[in-house]
Coordinates of C-alpha atoms in Angstrom, one line a residue:
Chain A
M1 CA -6.4 -30.9 1.2
S2 CA -3.1 -32.0 2.4
V3 CA -2.2 -30.6 6.1
T4 CA 1.5 -30.0 6.9
F5 CA 3.1 -29.7 10.0
V6 CA 3.2 -25.8 9.5
D7 CA -0.6 -25.9 8.9
L8 CA -1.0 -27.7 12.3
L9 CA 0.7 -24.9 13.9
D10 CA -1.1 -22.3 12.1
Y11 CA -4.4 -24.1 13.3
A12 CA -3.4 -24.0 16.8
G13 CA -2.5 -20.6 16.8
T14 CA -5.7 -19.7 15.2
F15 CA -7.7 -21.6 17.9
A16 CA -5.6 -19.8 20.9
F17 CA -6.2 -16.3 19.3
A18 CA -10.1 -17.2 19.0
I19 CA -10.1 -18.2 22.5
S20 CA -8.6 -14.9 23.5
G21 CA -11.3 -13.1 21.6
I22 CA -14.2 -15.1 22.9
R23 CA -12.9 -15.0 26.3
M24 CA -13.0 -11.3 26.4
A25 CA -16.2 -11.1 24.6
S26 CA -17.9 -13.2 27.3
E27 CA -16.7 -11.0 30.1
K28 CA -18.6 -8.2 28.2
K29 CA -21.7 -10.4 28.2
F30 CA -21.9 -10.7 24.6
D31 CA -24.2 -13.3 23.0
L32 CA -22.9 -16.4 21.2
F33 CA -23.0 -14.7 17.7
G34 CA -21.1 -11.5 19.0
A35 CA -18.4 -13.8 21.0
Y36 CA -17.9 -15.8 17.5
I37 CA -17.4 -12.4 15.6
V38 CA -14.7 -11.0 18.2
G39 CA -13.1 -14.6 18.2
M40 CA -12.8 -14.3 14.5
A41 CA -11.7 -10.9 14.3
T42 CA -9.1 -11.7 16.9
A43 CA -7.7 -14.7 14.9
C44 CA -7.9 -13.3 11.4
G45 CA -8.1 -9.7 11.7
G46 CA -4.3 -9.0 11.8
G47 CA -3.7 -11.1 8.8
S48 CA -6.7 -9.2 7.0
M49 CA -5.4 -5.9 7.7
R50 CA -1.9 -7.3 6.1
D51 CA -3.6 -8.7 3.1
I52 CA -5.6 -5.6 2.5
F53 CA -2.2 -3.3 2.7
L54 CA -0.8 -5.9 0.3
G55 CA -3.8 -5.6 -2.0
V56 CA -4.7 -9.2 -1.9
S57 CA -7.9 -11.3 -0.9
P58 CA -7.9 -11.7 2.8
F59 CA -6.5 -15.1 3.5
W60 CA -9.6 -16.6 5.2
M61 CA -11.7 -16.0 2.3
T62 CA -9.9 -18.8 0.4
K63 CA -10.2 -21.6 3.0
W64 CA -13.1 -22.3 5.1
I65 CA -11.0 -23.8 7.8
Y66 CA -10.4 -20.6 9.9
L67 CA -14.3 -20.1 10.2
A68 CA -14.6 -23.7 11.5
I69 CA -11.7 -23.3 14.1
T70 CA -13.3 -20.3 15.4
G71 CA -16.5 -22.4 15.5
L72 CA -14.7 -25.1 17.6
A73 CA -12.9 -22.6 19.8
L74 CA -16.5 -21.2 20.7
V75 CA -17.9 -24.6 21.3
F76 CA -14.9 -25.4 23.5
Y77 CA -15.4 -22.3 25.2
V78 CA -19.0 -22.8 26.1
F79 CA -18.3 -26.3 27.4
C80 CA -15.0 -26.0 29.0
H81 CA -14.7 -22.3 30.2
K82 CA -14.4 -23.5 33.8
F83 CA -11.7 -25.8 32.7
I84 CA -9.7 -22.9 30.9
S85 CA -8.0 -21.5 33.6
K86 CA -6.4 -25.0 34.3
I87 CA -5.1 -25.1 31.0
S88 CA -3.7 -21.6 30.7
S89 CA -0.3 -22.5 30.2
T90 CA -1.2 -24.5 27.3
I91 CA -3.2 -21.9 25.9
F92 CA -0.3 -19.3 26.2
L93 CA 1.8 -21.8 24.5
F94 CA -0.4 -22.0 21.3
D95 CA -0.8 -18.1 21.4
T96 CA 2.8 -17.9 21.6
I97 CA 3.3 -20.3 18.7
G98 CA 0.7 -18.5 16.8
L99 CA 2.2 -15.1 17.2
S100 CA 5.6 -16.5 16.0
L101 CA 3.9 -18.2 13.1
F102 CA 1.7 -15.1 12.2
A103 CA 4.8 -13.1 12.3
V104 CA 6.7 -15.5 9.7
V105 CA 4.0 -15.5 7.4
G106 CA 3.3 -12.0 7.4
F107 CA 7.1 -11.2 6.6
Q108 CA 7.3 -14.0 4.0
K109 CA 4.1 -13.2 2.2
T110 CA 5.3 -9.4 2.0
I111 CA 8.6 -10.3 0.6
D112 CA 7.1 -12.6 -1.7
A113 CA 4.8 -9.6 -3.1
G114 CA 8.0 -7.7 -3.8
F115 CA 8.3 -5.2 -0.9
D116 CA 11.4 -4.2 1.2
Y117 CA 12.5 -6.0 4.4
W118 CA 11.4 -3.1 6.6
V119 CA 7.8 -3.3 5.1
A120 CA 7.9 -7.1 5.6
N121 CA 8.9 -6.6 9.3
V122 CA 6.0 -3.9 9.9
M123 CA 3.5 -6.5 8.1
G124 CA 4.6 -9.4 10.3
M125 CA 4.1 -7.2 13.3
C126 CA 0.6 -6.4 12.0
T127 CA -0.4 -10.0 11.4
G128 CA 0.5 -10.9 14.8
A129 CA -0.5 -7.9 16.8
L130 CA -3.5 -6.1 15.0
G131 CA -5.9 -9.0 15.9
G132 CA -5.7 -8.1 19.4
V133 CA -6.1 -4.4 18.6
I134 CA -9.3 -5.2 16.7
R135 CA -10.5 -7.2 19.6
D136 CA -10.1 -4.5 22.2
I137 CA -11.7 -1.9 19.6
L138 CA -14.7 -4.4 19.3
I139 CA -15.0 -4.8 23.2
N140 CA -14.5 -0.9 23.5
E141 CA -11.4 -1.3 25.8
V142 CA -8.1 0.7 25.3
P143 CA -5.9 -1.9 23.3
L144 CA -4.0 -3.9 25.7
I145 CA -0.8 -4.5 23.7
F146 CA -0.4 -0.5 23.9
R147 CA 0.3 -0.8 27.6
R148 CA 1.5 -4.0 28.7
D149 CA 3.9 -6.8 27.8
I150 CA 6.4 -7.1 24.9
Y151 CA 4.1 -8.7 22.4
A152 CA 4.3 -6.5 19.2
L153 CA 7.8 -6.0 19.7
A154 CA 8.7 -9.9 20.0
C155 CA 7.3 -9.7 16.2
V156 CA 9.4 -6.8 15.2
F157 CA 12.7 -8.5 16.8
G158 CA 11.9 -11.6 14.9
G159 CA 11.3 -9.7 11.7
C160 CA 15.0 -8.4 12.1
V161 CA 16.5 -11.8 12.5
F162 CA 14.4 -12.9 9.3
A163 CA 16.0 -10.2 7.5
F164 CA 19.3 -10.4 8.8
A165 CA 19.3 -14.3 8.1
L166 CA 18.0 -13.6 4.4
M167 CA 21.1 -11.0 4.0
M168 CA 23.2 -13.8 5.3
G169 CA 22.1 -15.9 2.7
L170 CA 20.6 -18.7 4.4
P171 CA 18.0 -20.9 2.8
N172 CA 14.5 -19.7 3.2
Y173 CA 13.2 -22.2 5.6
L174 CA 16.1 -21.7 8.1
C175 CA 15.2 -17.9 8.0
Q176 CA 11.7 -18.8 8.8
T177 CA 12.7 -21.0 11.6
A178 CA 15.2 -18.5 12.9
C179 CA 12.4 -15.7 13.1
A180 CA 9.9 -18.1 14.9
I181 CA 12.2 -19.1 17.4
S182 CA 13.3 -15.6 18.1
V183 CA 9.7 -14.6 18.4
I184 CA 9.1 -17.4 21.1
M185 CA 12.2 -16.8 23.0
I186 CA 11.7 -13.0 23.3
R187 CA 7.9 -13.5 24.3
M188 CA 8.6 -16.2 27.0
L189 CA 11.5 -14.1 28.4
A190 CA 9.3 -11.0 28.4
V191 CA 6.6 -12.7 30.2
H192 CA 8.6 -14.6 32.6
Y193 CA 10.9 -11.7 33.7
H194 CA 7.9 -9.2 33.5
W195 CA 9.8 -7.2 30.9
Q196 CA 7.9 -3.8 30.4
L197 CA 8.4 -0.8 28.0
P198 CA 8.6 2.3 29.7
T199 CA 5.4 4.5 29.8
L200 CA 5.5 8.1 28.7
K201 CA 4.4 9.6 31.6
D202 CA 5.0 8.2 35.2
E203 CA 3.6 11.0 37.5
Chain B
M1 CA 15.9 10.7 -3.3
S2 CA 15.6 14.3 -4.3
V3 CA 13.6 16.3 -1.6
T4 CA 11.3 19.1 -2.8
F5 CA 9.7 22.1 -0.9
V6 CA 6.4 20.2 -1.1
D7 CA 8.1 17.2 0.4
L8 CA 9.5 19.3 3.3
L9 CA 6.0 20.6 4.0
D10 CA 4.6 17.0 4.0
Y11 CA 7.3 15.8 6.5
A12 CA 6.4 18.9 9.0
G13 CA 2.8 17.8 8.7
T14 CA 3.6 14.2 9.3
F15 CA 5.7 15.3 12.4
A16 CA 2.9 17.5 13.6
F17 CA 0.2 14.8 13.2
A18 CA 2.4 12.1 14.8
I19 CA 3.1 14.5 17.9
S20 CA -0.7 14.8 18.4
G21 CA -1.0 11.1 18.4
I22 CA 1.8 10.8 20.8
R23 CA 0.7 13.3 23.1
M24 CA -2.8 11.6 23.4
A25 CA -1.1 8.0 23.8
S26 CA 0.8 9.3 26.5
E27 CA -2.1 10.8 28.5
K28 CA -3.5 7.2 28.5
K29 CA -0.2 5.8 29.7
F30 CA 0.6 4.0 26.7
D31 CA 4.2 2.5 26.6
L32 CA 6.8 3.8 24.1
F33 CA 6.0 1.2 21.4
G34 CA 2.0 2.1 21.9
A35 CA 2.6 5.7 21.5
Y36 CA 4.6 5.0 18.6
I37 CA 1.8 3.0 16.9
V38 CA -0.6 5.7 17.8
G39 CA 1.6 8.4 16.3
M40 CA 2.1 6.4 13.1
A41 CA -1.8 5.9 12.8
T42 CA -2.4 9.5 13.3
A43 CA -0.1 10.5 10.7
C44 CA -0.5 7.8 8.0
G45 CA -3.9 6.6 8.9
G46 CA -6.0 9.0 6.9
G47 CA -3.8 8.7 3.8
S48 CA -3.7 4.6 4.2
M49 CA -7.6 4.8 4.4
R50 CA -7.7 6.8 1.1
D51 CA -5.3 4.5 -0.7
I52 CA -7.2 1.4 0.5
F53 CA -10.4 2.9 -0.9
L54 CA -8.6 3.9 -4.4
G55 CA -7.1 0.2 -4.5
V56 CA -3.5 1.2 -4.3
S57 CA -0.7 0.3 -1.9
P58 CA -0.7 2.5 1.5
F59 CA 1.8 5.2 0.7
W60 CA 4.1 4.8 3.6
M61 CA 4.7 1.1 2.5
T62 CA 6.8 2.7 -0.6
K63 CA 8.8 5.2 1.3
W64 CA 10.4 4.5 4.8
I65 CA 10.7 8.2 5.6
Y66 CA 7.2 8.1 7.1
L67 CA 8.2 5.5 10.0
A68 CA 11.2 7.7 10.4
I69 CA 9.6 11.1 11.0
T70 CA 7.2 9.3 13.5
G71 CA 10.2 7.8 15.5
L72 CA 11.7 11.2 15.4
A73 CA 8.4 12.6 16.8
L74 CA 8.6 10.1 19.7
V75 CA 12.2 11.0 20.5
F76 CA 11.4 14.7 20.3
Y77 CA 8.3 14.2 22.7
V78 CA 10.5 12.1 25.3
F79 CA 12.8 14.3 25.7
C80 CA 11.1 17.8 25.3
H81 CA 7.6 17.0 26.3
K82 CA 7.7 19.9 29.0
F83 CA 8.7 22.1 26.2
I84 CA 5.8 21.4 24.0
S85 CA 3.3 23.5 25.4
K86 CA 5.8 26.2 24.8
I87 CA 6.0 25.8 21.1
S88 CA 2.4 24.9 20.9
S89 CA 1.6 27.5 18.3
T90 CA 4.4 26.2 16.1
I91 CA 3.0 22.8 16.3
F92 CA -0.5 24.2 15.5
L93 CA 1.0 25.7 12.4
F94 CA 2.6 22.4 11.5
D95 CA -0.6 20.6 11.8
T96 CA -2.5 23.1 10.0
I97 CA 0.1 23.1 6.9
G98 CA -0.2 19.3 7.1
L99 CA -3.9 18.9 7.1
S100 CA -3.6 21.5 4.0
L101 CA -1.2 19.4 2.3
F102 CA -2.9 16.0 3.0
A103 CA -6.1 17.6 1.7
V104 CA -4.4 18.6 -1.6
V105 CA -2.6 15.2 -1.9
G106 CA -5.8 13.1 -1.5
F107 CA -7.8 15.5 -4.0
Q108 CA -5.2 15.2 -6.5
K109 CA -4.5 11.5 -6.2
T110 CA -8.2 10.6 -6.6
I111 CA -8.2 12.7 -9.7
D112 CA -5.2 10.9 -10.9
A113 CA -7.0 7.8 -10.4
G114 CA -9.9 8.7 -12.5
F115 CA -12.4 9.7 -10.2
D116 CA -15.0 12.5 -10.2
Y117 CA -14.3 15.7 -8.3
W118 CA -16.9 14.9 -5.5
V119 CA -15.0 11.8 -4.7
A120 CA -11.7 13.5 -4.9
N121 CA -13.2 15.9 -2.4
V122 CA -14.3 13.2 0.0
M123 CA -10.9 11.5 -0.2
G124 CA -9.0 14.9 0.4
M125 CA -11.3 15.1 3.6
C126 CA -10.5 11.6 4.6
T127 CA -6.6 12.2 4.1
G128 CA -6.8 15.2 6.4
A129 CA -9.2 14.2 9.1
L130 CA -9.4 10.1 9.3
G131 CA -6.0 10.0 10.9
G132 CA -7.2 11.7 14.0
V133 CA -10.5 9.6 14.0
I134 CA -8.4 6.5 14.0
R135 CA -6.1 7.7 16.9
D136 CA -9.3 8.6 19.0
I137 CA -10.5 5.1 18.4
L138 CA -7.1 3.6 19.5
I139 CA -7.0 5.5 22.5
N140 CA -10.9 4.6 23.0
E141 CA -12.4 8.3 23.1
V142 CA -15.1 9.7 21.2
P143 CA -13.6 11.0 18.1
L144 CA -12.7 14.8 18.8
I145 CA -13.5 16.3 15.2
F146 CA -17.0 15.1 15.5
R147 CA -17.5 17.4 18.3
R148 CA -15.5 20.2 18.2
D149 CA -13.8 22.6 15.7
I150 CA -14.0 23.3 12.0
Y151 CA -11.4 20.5 10.9
A152 CA -12.8 18.2 8.3
L153 CA -15.0 20.9 6.9
A154 CA -11.8 23.2 5.9
C155 CA -10.7 20.2 4.0
V156 CA -14.2 20.1 2.1
F157 CA -14.0 23.9 1.5
G158 CA -10.4 23.3 0.4
G159 CA -11.7 20.5 -2.0
C160 CA -14.7 22.6 -3.5
V161 CA -11.9 25.6 -4.1
F162 CA -9.7 22.9 -5.8
A163 CA -12.6 21.7 -7.9
F164 CA -13.6 25.2 -8.9
A165 CA -10.4 26.3 -10.0
L166 CA -10.0 23.2 -12.1
M167 CA -13.3 23.8 -13.8
M168 CA -12.0 27.6 -14.6
G169 CA -9.1 25.9 -16.3
L170 CA -6.4 27.3 -14.0
P171 CA -2.7 25.2 -14.4
N172 CA -2.7 22.2 -11.8
Y173 CA -0.2 23.9 -9.5
L174 CA -2.2 27.1 -9.1
C175 CA -5.4 24.7 -8.0
Q176 CA -3.4 22.9 -5.6
T177 CA -2.0 26.2 -3.9
A178 CA -5.5 27.9 -4.0
C179 CA -6.8 24.6 -2.2
A180 CA -4.0 24.6 0.5
I181 CA -4.4 28.4 1.0
S182 CA -8.3 27.9 1.4
V183 CA -7.8 25.1 4.0
I184 CA -5.2 26.9 6.1
M185 CA -7.3 30.2 6.0
I186 CA -10.6 28.4 7.2
R187 CA -8.7 26.5 9.9
M188 CA -7.1 29.5 11.2
L189 CA -10.3 31.7 11.1
A190 CA -12.0 28.8 12.8
V191 CA -9.5 28.8 15.6
H192 CA -9.3 32.3 16.1
Y193 CA -13.1 33.1 16.0
H194 CA -14.0 29.8 18.0
W195 CA -16.1 28.9 15.1
Q196 CA -18.4 25.8 15.9
L197 CA -21.0 23.8 13.9
P198 CA -24.2 23.5 16.0
T199 CA -24.8 20.2 17.6
L200 CA -27.9 18.3 17.1
K201 CA -29.0 18.4 20.8
D202 CA -28.8 21.3 23.1
E203 CA -31.2 20.5 25.8
Chain C
M1 CA -29.6 7.1 -14.8
S2 CA -32.7 5.0 -14.8
V3 CA -34.1 3.9 -11.2
T4 CA -35.5 0.5 -10.6
F5 CA -37.8 -0.8 -8.1
V6 CA -34.6 -2.5 -6.3
D7 CA -32.9 0.9 -6.4
L8 CA -35.8 2.7 -4.5
L9 CA -35.7 -0.2 -1.8
D10 CA -31.9 0.3 -1.6
Y11 CA -32.4 4.1 -1.1
A12 CA -35.1 3.6 1.6
G13 CA -32.6 1.1 3.4
T14 CA -30.0 3.5 3.1
F15 CA -32.1 6.4 4.5
A16 CA -33.0 4.2 7.5
F17 CA -29.5 3.2 8.4
A18 CA -28.1 7.0 8.1
I19 CA -30.9 7.8 10.5
S20 CA -30.0 5.3 12.8
G21 CA -26.3 6.5 12.7
I22 CA -27.5 10.3 13.0
R23 CA -30.1 9.4 15.9
M24 CA -27.0 7.9 17.9
A25 CA -24.7 10.5 17.0
S26 CA -27.0 13.2 18.4
E27 CA -27.4 11.4 21.6
K28 CA -23.7 11.9 22.1
K29 CA -23.9 15.7 21.1
F30 CA -22.1 15.3 18.1
D31 CA -22.1 18.3 15.7
L32 CA -24.0 18.3 12.5
F33 CA -20.7 17.3 10.5
G34 CA -20.0 14.5 12.9
A35 CA -23.7 13.4 12.8
Y36 CA -23.4 13.2 8.9
I37 CA -20.2 11.2 9.0
V38 CA -21.6 8.8 11.3
G39 CA -24.8 8.5 9.2
M40 CA -22.9 7.6 6.1
A41 CA -20.6 5.2 8.0
T42 CA -23.6 3.5 9.4
A43 CA -25.4 3.4 5.7
C44 CA -22.4 2.8 3.6
G45 CA -19.7 1.2 5.8
G46 CA -20.7 -2.5 5.7
G47 CA -20.8 -2.3 1.8
S48 CA -17.4 -0.7 2.0
M49 CA -15.8 -3.5 4.0
R50 CA -17.3 -6.2 1.6
D51 CA -15.9 -4.2 -1.4
I52 CA -12.7 -3.7 0.5
F53 CA -12.5 -7.5 1.1
L54 CA -13.6 -8.2 -2.5
G55 CA -10.8 -5.9 -3.9
V56 CA -13.1 -3.6 -5.7
S57 CA -13.9 0.2 -5.3
P58 CA -16.3 1.0 -2.6
F59 CA -19.8 1.3 -4.0
W60 CA -20.7 4.7 -2.9
M61 CA -17.6 6.1 -4.7
T62 CA -19.3 5.5 -8.2
K63 CA -22.6 7.1 -7.3
W64 CA -23.2 10.3 -5.6
I65 CA -26.5 9.1 -4.4
Y66 CA -25.6 7.8 -1.1
L67 CA -24.0 10.9 0.0
A68 CA -27.3 12.8 -1.1
I69 CA -29.4 10.4 0.7
T70 CA -27.3 10.6 4.1
G71 CA -27.7 14.4 3.6
L72 CA -31.4 14.1 3.2
A73 CA -31.4 12.1 6.2
L74 CA -29.5 14.5 8.2
V75 CA -31.9 17.5 7.1
F76 CA -35.1 15.2 8.0
Y77 CA -33.5 14.4 11.2
V78 CA -32.7 18.2 12.4
F79 CA -36.3 19.2 11.3
C80 CA -38.6 16.4 12.4
H81 CA -36.6 14.6 15.1
K82 CA -39.4 15.1 17.5
F83 CA -41.8 13.4 15.1
I84 CA -39.1 10.5 14.5
S85 CA -40.5 8.4 17.3
K86 CA -43.9 8.6 16.1
I87 CA -42.8 7.0 12.8
S88 CA -40.5 4.6 14.3
S89 CA -42.6 1.5 12.8
T90 CA -41.9 3.0 9.4
I91 CA -38.2 3.4 10.1
F92 CA -38.0 0.0 11.4
L93 CA -39.7 -1.3 8.2
F94 CA -37.2 0.7 6.1
D95 CA -34.3 -0.8 8.3
T96 CA -35.7 -4.1 7.8
I97 CA -35.8 -3.9 4.0
G98 CA -32.3 -2.3 3.9
L99 CA -30.9 -5.3 5.9
S100 CA -32.6 -7.7 3.6
L101 CA -31.4 -6.0 0.6
F102 CA -28.0 -5.3 1.6
A103 CA -27.6 -9.1 2.5
V104 CA -28.9 -10.0 -1.1
V105 CA -26.4 -7.4 -2.7
G106 CA -23.4 -8.6 -0.7
F107 CA -24.3 -12.3 -1.5
Q108 CA -24.7 -11.7 -5.1
K109 CA -21.7 -9.4 -5.5
T110 CA -19.5 -11.9 -3.9
I111 CA -20.6 -14.8 -6.3
D112 CA -20.3 -12.6 -9.1
A113 CA -16.8 -12.1 -7.9
G114 CA -16.1 -15.9 -8.2
F115 CA -16.0 -16.7 -4.5
D116 CA -17.9 -19.6 -2.9
Y117 CA -21.4 -19.7 -1.1
W118 CA -20.1 -19.7 2.1
V119 CA -17.8 -16.5 1.7
A120 CA -21.0 -14.9 0.1
N121 CA -22.7 -15.6 3.0
V122 CA -20.2 -14.1 5.2
M123 CA -20.1 -10.9 3.0
G124 CA -23.8 -10.5 2.9
M125 CA -23.8 -10.7 6.8
C126 CA -20.8 -8.0 6.5
T127 CA -22.9 -5.6 4.1
G128 CA -25.7 -5.7 6.5
A129 CA -24.2 -5.6 9.8
L130 CA -20.8 -3.9 9.9
G131 CA -22.3 -0.7 9.2
G132 CA -23.9 -0.6 12.7
V133 CA -20.8 -2.1 14.3
I134 CA -18.6 0.8 12.7
R135 CA -21.4 3.2 14.0
D136 CA -20.9 2.0 17.6
I137 CA -17.2 2.0 17.2
L138 CA -17.2 5.8 16.0
I139 CA -19.7 6.6 18.9
N140 CA -17.5 4.7 21.6
E141 CA -19.9 2.4 22.6
V142 CA -19.7 -1.5 22.7
P143 CA -21.3 -2.9 19.4
L144 CA -25.2 -3.4 19.9
I145 CA -25.5 -6.4 17.5
F146 CA -23.1 -8.2 19.7
R147 CA -25.4 -8.2 22.6
R148 CA -28.8 -7.8 21.5
D149 CA -31.4 -9.1 19.0
I150 CA -31.2 -11.4 16.1
Y151 CA -29.8 -9.2 13.6
A152 CA -26.4 -10.3 11.6
L153 CA -27.9 -13.7 12.1
A154 CA -30.9 -12.9 10.0
C155 CA -28.7 -12.2 7.2
V156 CA -26.9 -15.6 7.8
F157 CA -30.0 -17.4 7.4
G158 CA -31.1 -15.6 4.5
G159 CA -27.8 -16.2 2.8
C160 CA -28.2 -20.0 3.6
V161 CA -31.5 -19.9 1.8
F162 CA -29.8 -18.1 -1.1
A163 CA -27.2 -20.8 -1.4
F164 CA -29.9 -23.5 -1.0
A165 CA -32.0 -21.8 -3.7
L166 CA -29.1 -21.5 -6.2
M167 CA -28.2 -25.3 -5.5
M168 CA -31.9 -26.2 -6.4
G169 CA -31.2 -24.5 -9.7
L170 CA -33.7 -21.7 -9.3
P171 CA -33.5 -18.7 -11.6
N172 CA -31.4 -15.8 -9.8
Y173 CA -34.2 -13.2 -9.1
L174 CA -36.3 -15.9 -7.3
C175 CA -33.2 -16.9 -5.3
Q176 CA -32.6 -13.2 -4.4
T177 CA -36.3 -12.5 -3.6
A178 CA -36.2 -15.9 -1.3
C179 CA -33.0 -14.7 0.6
A180 CA -34.7 -11.0 1.1
I181 CA -37.9 -12.8 2.3
S182 CA -36.2 -14.9 4.8
V183 CA -34.1 -12.1 6.3
I184 CA -37.1 -9.9 6.6
M185 CA -39.2 -12.6 8.2
I186 CA -36.6 -13.8 10.7
R187 CA -35.9 -10.3 11.7
M188 CA -39.6 -9.5 12.4
L189 CA -40.2 -12.6 14.3
A190 CA -36.9 -12.0 16.2
V191 CA -38.1 -8.6 17.2
H192 CA -41.9 -9.7 17.8
Y193 CA -40.8 -12.6 20.1
H194 CA -38.1 -11.0 21.6
W195 CA -35.7 -13.8 20.4
Q196 CA -32.4 -13.5 22.0
L197 CA -29.2 -15.6 21.6
P198 CA -27.8 -16.9 24.9
T199 CA -24.7 -14.8 26.6
L200 CA -21.9 -16.7 27.4
K201 CA -21.8 -15.6 31.2
D202 CA -25.0 -15.3 33.0
E203 CA -23.7 -15.1 36.8

């Protein structure tokens, strides 16, 4: 099994997503096994939903590495959770890279399956954002992404860039890069400037 | 893309289901994007579950119209939500039509896929009622249909009528009409006379 | 339809899982229909998730018996729920048998579909434990298995025994029996000695 640079980014993103699940599970006093499951669901839930929608085997069933990375994240959390707040900017970076990569993978896989660009855009968003929704359902909280931050919307913007680049006739790897960079940029700007969407009721 | 009368009913039902999701999301102070996702999940969640159970592509992935209708429902809600309580009977009508149509579509699609009548009945019920269950899970409330109103049961009754009409040898369009009318009738009677199923514990 | 001894164990397990769902639904004052759905989701949810992951029709769509057993469990609960606390050890026995059988079925079905042992182990665990997770999501509680008892882990241990027995070249029925016995043993020991996994935060 040869590992490419993109694989490494994927693994870093998986790790960051798993940490986010494990951290929230630990706040709910879940046991080790529960925390592992929530970590796994956060890291692989979005991609699994995408694969189920596309009618293919969930990606984590074909490579054991995702289970192992989640296990690694759990071990890391158990021994270093006091240390985690100090490296929160590194984890945020991993998380953002993960989000951008998940959006790219979701978009590409959907196009390869023969669907339209708009479906690919939705699937990119599902891949990036649904893991967090499943995490919040499992810990019995109102999903965070529905109330705060530009998160899923960064994926949607990246998907639009991907589609535009494809329509301009750019080579595939450039379209993917443009999409990833857009997601990262929007996400960073949103967090830095505290961008928020309006809520429906303000009274 | 030619639009039939049945399509129009389908779109009206989708609109009403989306409004119900958006309204409940707004009570939870979701942002615009969160409200859109909940509206979409309410309108398309039941049919998506059915399609996943049947092993086919979720219906909304083959036609962009459902995403557009949900967007329209969101715009409508943003600008007219003070107005909505005044047209609540129109929305109830749309919702009921939607429910009946979803039950018919779910039943028909399952039979076309080669399953038995009883599976078709369950799928008709899933199509009509699971969207509301997914909505309530997303806003972190106990699903409403498990505690109030004859809702899913109206679909089950309609499914029985459909199966009976098929066994009597009636032409397909008549079976569908009979099913739709039964669902609407049961639903209207249930709301008008405050029919409730008994709960398991009353102390 | 001839019924084997293994079928009978399967039905007993389904009955016990359905009772567990119905009981918790009744505590939330669900109506009869809601209780039925929660019972069905508890009994068949784990196997359905497995089948969706494997890309095959959910098992309960090919045999009506599971709907009937859930109905039977509902009737039994309605008329005998005062009696249930007295037979709780019988229900615990059924539940444990169900868990072990679900783990075996999940493992076997995944191997037959051509996946690796580790996927089969995950699927055995999903089959046994996800029904309870779906139940707790439907009644809007934090999933119990994430916080208490060795439950899903018993399935994982059984899956390891299954894989080991297969690698030793034992005939299939012996591998299955060894797996089932391991699950039952671990589960009984865990309950008897109050085995708990550590939680992530103790302060």
